[in-house]
PDB file of C-alpha atoms in Angstrom:
ATOM      1  CA  MET A 286     115.432  79.700 114.219  1.00 84.00           C
ATOM      2  CA  LEU A 287     117.042  82.678 111.951  1.00 90.00           C
ATOM      3  CA  THR A 288     119.149  84.951 113.135  1.00 92.00           C
ATOM      4  CA  SER A 289     120.614  88.268 112.290  1.00 92.00           C
ATOM      5  CA  GLU A 290     124.098  87.243 112.259  1.00 94.00           C
ATOM      6  CA  GLN A 291     123.201  83.856 109.959  1.00 95.00           C
ATOM      7  CA  LEU A 292     120.571  85.923 107.296  1.00 95.00           C
ATOM      8  CA  ILE A 293     124.712  88.961 106.590  1.00 95.00           C
ATOM      9  CA  ALA A 294     125.863  85.521 106.238  1.00 95.00           C
ATOM     10  CA  THR A 295     123.745  84.001 103.845  1.00 96.00           C
ATOM     11  CA  LEU A 296     122.973  87.396 101.525  1.00 96.00           C
ATOM     12  CA  THR A 297     127.242  87.597 102.099  1.00 95.00           C
ATOM     13  CA  THR A 298     127.638  84.279 100.063  1.00 96.00           C
ATOM     14  CA  ASN A 299     124.943  85.057  97.527  1.00 97.00           C
ATOM     15  CA  PHE A 300     124.976  88.665  96.825  1.00 96.00           C
ATOM     16  CA  SER A 301     128.256  90.305  97.800  1.00 91.00           C
ATOM     17  CA  SER A 302     128.590  92.535  95.911  1.00 95.00           C
ATOM     18  CA  ALA A 303     124.613  93.723  96.480  1.00 96.00           C
ATOM     19  CA  LEU A 304     124.981  94.452 101.035  1.00 95.00           C
ATOM     20  CA  ILE A 305     125.342  98.459 100.627  1.00 94.00           C
ATOM     21  CA  ALA A 306     125.242  98.095 104.510  1.00 93.00           C
ATOM     22  CA  GLN A 307     123.672  96.445 106.985  1.00 93.00           C
ATOM     23  CA  SER A 308     122.355  96.828 110.563  1.00 92.00           C
ATOM     24  CA  ASP A 309     120.744  95.568 113.933  1.00 90.00           C
ATOM     25  CA  PHE A 310     119.289  97.913 116.536  1.00 86.00           C
ATOM     26  CA  ARG A 311     117.129  95.842 118.433  1.00 81.00           C
ATOM     27  CA  ASN A 312     116.820  92.569 117.022  1.00 77.00           C
ATOM     28  CA  GLU A 313     115.100  94.493 114.028  1.00 87.00           C
ATOM     29  CA  LEU A 314     117.460  93.642 110.996  1.00 95.00           C
ATOM     30  CA  THR A 315     117.905  96.714 108.310  1.00 96.00           C
ATOM     31  CA  CYS A 316     120.101  95.986 105.209  1.00 96.00           C
ATOM     32  CA  ILE A 317     120.837  98.249 102.377  1.00 96.00           C
ATOM     33  CA  ILE A 318     121.496  96.931  98.888  1.00 96.00           C
ATOM     34  CA  LYS A 319     122.129  98.132  94.957  1.00 96.00           C
ATOM     35  CA  LYS A 320     119.259  98.635  93.294  1.00 96.00           C
ATOM     36  CA  GLU A 321     120.025  97.014  90.708  1.00 96.00           C
ATOM     37  CA  PHE A 322     120.342  93.966  92.290  1.00 97.00           C
ATOM     38  CA  LEU A 323     116.512  94.501  94.073  1.00 98.00           C
ATOM     39  CA  LEU A 324     115.074  92.018  92.125  1.00 98.00           C
ATOM     40  CA  PRO A 325     116.822  89.037  92.401  1.00 98.00           C
ATOM     41  CA  VAL A 326     117.655  89.835  96.351  1.00 98.00           C
ATOM     42  CA  CYS A 327     113.769  90.029  96.861  1.00 98.00           C
ATOM     43  CA  THR A 328     113.102  86.709  94.411  1.00 98.00           C
ATOM     44  CA  PHE A 329     116.454  84.472  96.549  1.00 98.00           C
ATOM     45  CA  LEU A 330     114.863  85.793  99.744  1.00 98.00           C
ATOM     46  CA  ARG A 331     110.659  84.608  98.883  1.00 98.00           C
ATOM     47  CA  ASP A 332     112.078  80.917  97.613  1.00 98.00           C
ATOM     48  CA  ASP A 333     115.422  80.335  99.950  1.00 97.00           C
ATOM     49  CA  ALA A 334     113.915  77.243 101.167  1.00 96.00           C
ATOM     50  CA  GLU A 335     115.558  78.267 104.994  1.00 95.00           C
ATOM     51  CA  LEU A 336     114.057  82.067 104.396  1.00 97.00           C
ATOM     52  CA  GLN A 337     111.035  81.804 103.140  1.00 97.00           C
ATOM     53  CA  PHE A 338     110.290  86.364 103.179  1.00 97.00           C
ATOM     54  CA  ASP A 339     106.577  84.911 102.163  1.00 96.00           C
ATOM     55  CA  SER A 340     105.000  87.821 103.161  1.00 97.00           C
ATOM     56  CA  LEU A 341     106.259  91.646 101.678  1.00 98.00           C
ATOM     57  CA  ARG A 342     104.159  94.228 104.464  1.00 97.00           C
ATOM     58  CA  ASP A 343     104.708  97.319 103.070  1.00 97.00           C
ATOM     59  CA  ILE A 344     106.941  99.303 101.127  1.00 98.00           C
ATOM     60  CA  THR A 345     107.295 103.253 101.436  1.00 97.00           C
ATOM     61  CA  ALA A 346     110.112 106.421 100.677  1.00 97.00           C
ATOM     62  CA  VAL A 347     112.019 108.459 103.065  1.00 95.00           C
ATOM     63  CA  ASP A 348     112.985 111.977 101.624  1.00 93.00           C
ATOM     64  CA  TYR A 349     116.238 113.057 102.573  1.00 91.00           C
ATOM     65  CA  LEU A 350     116.233 116.330 100.397  1.00 86.00           C
ATOM     66  CA  GLY A 351     118.305 118.915 103.198  1.00 80.00           C
ATOM     67  CA  PHE A 352     118.602 116.706 105.315  1.00 74.00           C
ATOM     68  CA  GLU A 353     122.353 118.057 105.063  1.00 64.00           C
ATOM     69  CA  GLU A 354     121.737 121.422 106.304  1.00 55.00           C
ATOM     70  CA  THR A 355     120.292 120.230 109.711  1.00 51.00           C
ATOM     71  CA  SER A 356     122.152 116.593 110.210  1.00 49.00           C
ATOM     72  CA  GLY A 357     124.584 118.612 113.466  1.00 52.00           C
ATOM     73  CA  ALA A 358     122.999 118.132 116.301  1.00 46.00           C
ATOM     74  CA  SER A 359     119.795 115.950 115.590  1.00 49.00           C
ATOM     75  CA  TYR A 360     119.543 113.163 118.366  1.00 45.00           C
ATOM     76  CA  ASN A 361     117.389 110.471 119.707  1.00 48.00           C
ATOM     77  CA  HIS A 362     117.138 111.933 123.109  1.00 47.00           C
ATOM     78  CA  ASP A 363     115.698 108.632 124.536  1.00 48.00           C
ATOM     79  CA  THR A 364     118.880 106.341 122.997  1.00 44.00           C
ATOM     80  CA  ASN A 365     120.850 109.442 122.636  1.00 42.00           C
ATOM     81  CA  ILE A 366     121.808 107.839 118.881  1.00 40.00           C
ATOM     82  CA  PRO A 367     121.918 110.324 116.095  1.00 42.00           C
ATOM     83  CA  HIS A 368     118.850 110.330 113.891  1.00 48.00           C
ATOM     84  CA  ARG A 369     120.215 108.677 110.977  1.00 48.00           C
ATOM     85  CA  SER A 370     123.458 107.982 112.156  1.00 44.00           C
ATOM     86  CA  SER A 371     124.717 105.114 109.241  1.00 44.00           C
ATOM     87  CA  TYR A 372     123.744 107.544 106.590  1.00 51.00           C
ATOM     88  CA  GLU A 373     126.453 108.500 104.898  1.00 67.00           C
ATOM     89  CA  TYR A 374     124.960 108.071 101.046  1.00 78.00           C
ATOM     90  CA  ASP A 375     124.347 111.120  98.978  1.00 85.00           C
ATOM     91  CA  GLU A 376     120.740 109.264  97.302  1.00 91.00           C
ATOM     92  CA  ARG A 377     117.891 111.553  98.020  1.00 93.00           C
ATOM     93  CA  PHE A 378     115.327 108.951  98.268  1.00 95.00           C
ATOM     94  CA  GLN A 379     115.835 105.625 100.087  1.00 95.00           C
ATOM     95  CA  ILE A 380     112.618 102.956  99.726  1.00 97.00           C
ATOM     96  CA  VAL A 381     111.848 100.972 102.299  1.00 97.00           C
ATOM     97  CA  TYR A 382     110.364  97.235 101.735  1.00 98.00           C
ATOM     98  CA  ASN A 383     109.381  95.579 104.769  1.00 98.00           C
ATOM     99  CA  LEU A 384     109.698  91.535 104.877  1.00 98.00           C
ATOM    100  CA  TYR A 385     108.405  88.735 106.979  1.00 97.00           C
ATOM    101  CA  SER A 386     109.290  85.164 106.842  1.00 97.00           C
ATOM    102  CA  PHE A 387     106.284  83.069 108.875  1.00 97.00           C
ATOM    103  CA  LYS A 388     108.628  80.812 109.004  1.00 96.00           C
ATOM    104  CA  ASN A 389     111.058  81.926 110.970  1.00 96.00           C
ATOM    105  CA  ASN A 390     109.121  84.667 112.300  1.00 95.00           C
ATOM    106  CA  PHE A 391     111.302  87.087 111.726  1.00 95.00           C
ATOM    107  CA  ARG A 392     111.118  90.795 109.955  1.00 96.00           C
ATOM    108  CA  LEU A 393     114.135  92.174 107.502  1.00 97.00           C
ATOM    109  CA  ARG A 394     113.803  95.888 106.485  1.00 97.00           C
ATOM    110  CA  LEU A 395     115.909  95.793 103.248  1.00 97.00           C
ATOM    111  CA  LYS A 396     116.469  99.200 101.481  1.00 97.00           C
ATOM    112  CA  ILE A 397     117.661 100.810  98.220  1.00 97.00           C
ATOM    113  CA  LEU A 398     118.833 104.126  97.468  1.00 96.00           C
ATOM    114  CA  LEU A 399     117.431 106.774  94.800  1.00 96.00           C
ATOM    115  CA  ASN A 400     118.444 110.002  93.321  1.00 94.00           C
ATOM    116  CA  ASP A 401     115.624 112.198  92.353  1.00 91.00           C
ATOM    117  CA  GLY A 402     114.431 111.177  88.715  1.00 92.00           C
ATOM    118  CA  GLU A 403     116.236 107.284  89.216  1.00 95.00           C
ATOM    119  CA  HIS A 404     113.374 103.938  88.443  1.00 96.00           C
ATOM    120  CA  VAL A 405     113.487 100.916  89.945  1.00 97.00           C
ATOM    121  CA  LEU A 406     112.232  98.060  88.996  1.00 97.00           C
ATOM    122  CA  THR A 407     108.785  96.548  90.023  1.00 98.00           C
ATOM    123  CA  VAL A 408     108.897  94.096  92.468  1.00 98.00           C
ATOM    124  CA  SER A 409     104.794  92.950  91.881  1.00 97.00           C
ATOM    125  CA  THR A 410     106.238  89.750  90.511  1.00 96.00           C
ATOM    126  CA  VAL A 411     107.674  88.538  93.422  1.00 98.00           C
ATOM    127  CA  TRP A 412     105.211  89.799  95.666  1.00 98.00           C
ATOM    128  CA  GLN A 413     101.070  90.847  94.361  1.00 96.00           C
ATOM    129  CA  ALA A 414     101.304  92.823  97.279  1.00 96.00           C
ATOM    130  CA  ALA A 415     103.706  95.497  95.982  1.00 97.00           C
ATOM    131  CA  ASN A 416     101.182  96.343  93.077  1.00 97.00           C
ATOM    132  CA  TRP A 417      99.506  98.300  96.011  1.00 97.00           C
ATOM    133  CA  TYR A 418     102.448  99.596  97.889  1.00 98.00           C
ATOM    134  CA  GLU A 419     104.270 100.196  94.903  1.00 98.00           C
ATOM    135  CA  ARG A 420     100.894 102.754  93.363  1.00 97.00           C
ATOM    136  CA  GLU A 421     100.661 104.680  96.870  1.00 97.00           C
ATOM    137  CA  THR A 422     104.944 105.158  96.660  1.00 97.00           C
ATOM    138  CA  TYR A 423     104.843 106.197  93.434  1.00 97.00           C
ATOM    139  CA  ASP A 424     101.118 108.984  93.676  1.00 96.00           C
ATOM    140  CA  MET A 425     103.100 110.181  97.483  1.00 95.00           C
ATOM    141  CA  PHE A 426     106.554 110.606  96.089  1.00 96.00           C
ATOM    142  CA  GLY A 427     106.609 110.895  92.594  1.00 95.00           C
ATOM    143  CA  ILE A 428     109.560 107.157  92.581  1.00 97.00           C
ATOM    144  CA  GLN A 429     108.681 105.343  89.471  1.00 96.00           C
ATOM    145  CA  PHE A 430     108.661 101.380  89.058  1.00 97.00           C
ATOM    146  CA  ASP A 431     109.774 100.174  86.169  1.00 97.00           C
ATOM    147  CA  GLU A 432     107.198  97.227  84.742  1.00 97.00           C
ATOM    148  CA  HIS A 433     104.736  98.068  87.011  1.00 97.00           C
ATOM    149  CA  PRO A 434     101.576  96.253  85.766  1.00 96.00           C
ATOM    150  CA  ASP A 435      99.525  99.191  86.428  1.00 94.00           C
ATOM    151  CA  LEU A 436     101.023 102.260  87.805  1.00 95.00           C
ATOM    152  CA  ARG A 437      99.190 104.959  88.564  1.00 94.00           C
ATOM    153  CA  ARG A 438      97.745 107.494  91.300  1.00 94.00           C
ATOM    154  CA  MET A 439      95.978 106.310  94.108  1.00 93.00           C
ATOM    155  CA  TYR A 440      94.583 109.282  96.181  1.00 92.00           C
ATOM    156  CA  LEU A 441      94.951 112.104  93.296  1.00 90.00           C
ATOM    157  CA  PRO A 442      93.689 112.568  90.098  1.00 89.00           C
ATOM    158  CA  GLU A 443      96.068 111.160  87.059  1.00 89.00           C
ATOM    159  CA  GLU A 444      96.720 115.270  85.661  1.00 88.00           C
ATOM    160  CA  PHE A 445      98.312 116.146  89.751  1.00 87.00           C
ATOM    161  CA  GLU A 446     101.008 117.230  89.157  1.00 87.00           C
ATOM    162  CA  TYR A 447     102.956 117.436  93.013  1.00 87.00           C
ATOM    163  CA  HIS A 448     103.304 114.309  95.272  1.00 88.00           C
ATOM    164  CA  PRO A 449     102.830 115.758  98.543  1.00 89.00           C
ATOM    165  CA  LEU A 450     105.297 113.687 100.659  1.00 91.00           C
ATOM    166  CA  ARG A 451     108.170 115.145  98.901  1.00 89.00           C
ATOM    167  CA  LYS A 452     109.804 117.249 101.042  1.00 88.00           C
ATOM    168  CA  GLU A 453     109.820 120.382  99.019  1.00 82.00           C
ATOM    169  CA  PHE A 454     106.071 120.499  98.522  1.00 77.00           C
ATOM    170  CA  PRO A 455     104.634 122.946 101.090  1.00 72.00           C
ATOM    171  CA  LEU A 456     102.816 122.080 104.728  1.00 76.00           C
ATOM    172  CA  MET A 457     100.090 123.717 103.650  1.00 70.00           C
ATOM    173  CA  GLY A 458      99.836 122.921 100.332  1.00 70.00           C
ATOM    174  CA  ILE A 459      99.053 123.860  96.708  1.00 76.00           C
ATOM    175  CA  PRO A 460      96.245 126.608  97.071  1.00 74.00           C
ATOM    176  CA  GLY A 461      94.280 126.125  93.440  1.00 72.00           C
ATOM    177  CA  SER A 462      96.363 123.187  92.825  1.00 75.00           C
ATOM    178  CA  LEU A 463      93.737 120.999  93.106  1.00 71.00           C
ATOM    179  CA  PRO A 464      89.835 122.185  93.081  1.00 71.00           C
ATOM    180  CA  LEU A 465      87.841 121.253  95.935  1.00 66.00           C
ATOM    181  CA  PRO A 466      84.229 120.555  96.206  1.00 70.00           C
ATOM    182  CA  ARG A 467      81.609 123.331  96.940  1.00 73.00           C
ATOM    183  CA  HIS A 468      80.126 123.666 100.151  1.00 68.00           C
TER     184      HIS A 468
END
């Protein structure tokens, strides 16, 4: 059975310059890698005979705009662990890839860091399910996935210029930005 330590050792051996950080909390491993290694690392995780991360469960993003302003005393009261306690990066976004290995019954959270306006390569060539997840992340956060076969909006009209899950988007929306049907 695969352990977090074994997976970290394998990744370190094969991609020593790709790993930025890793953490294991409650038996869930999270690895942050450099974005330029995303495609080779994902391909390796899928194709390695011992690892076989053959299922992409989700792709999403986290927008940390303004976090530095409130990071002083933000604690999870159940565990007394500071939120984002290991986050010491300047990038605005984390792109989160949730992977699963049926062979090992093991979940891996893979993350990359992006600044506003930066692009990342699609992983739809590795897992076909990424097509929809990347489109959703593009629609909600405005993250550009280069070489994506069909990067267009899923929920909002193509002409809608905003991305609703970005922190600068007002909670009540922007009046008049999207025509609504009459009653």
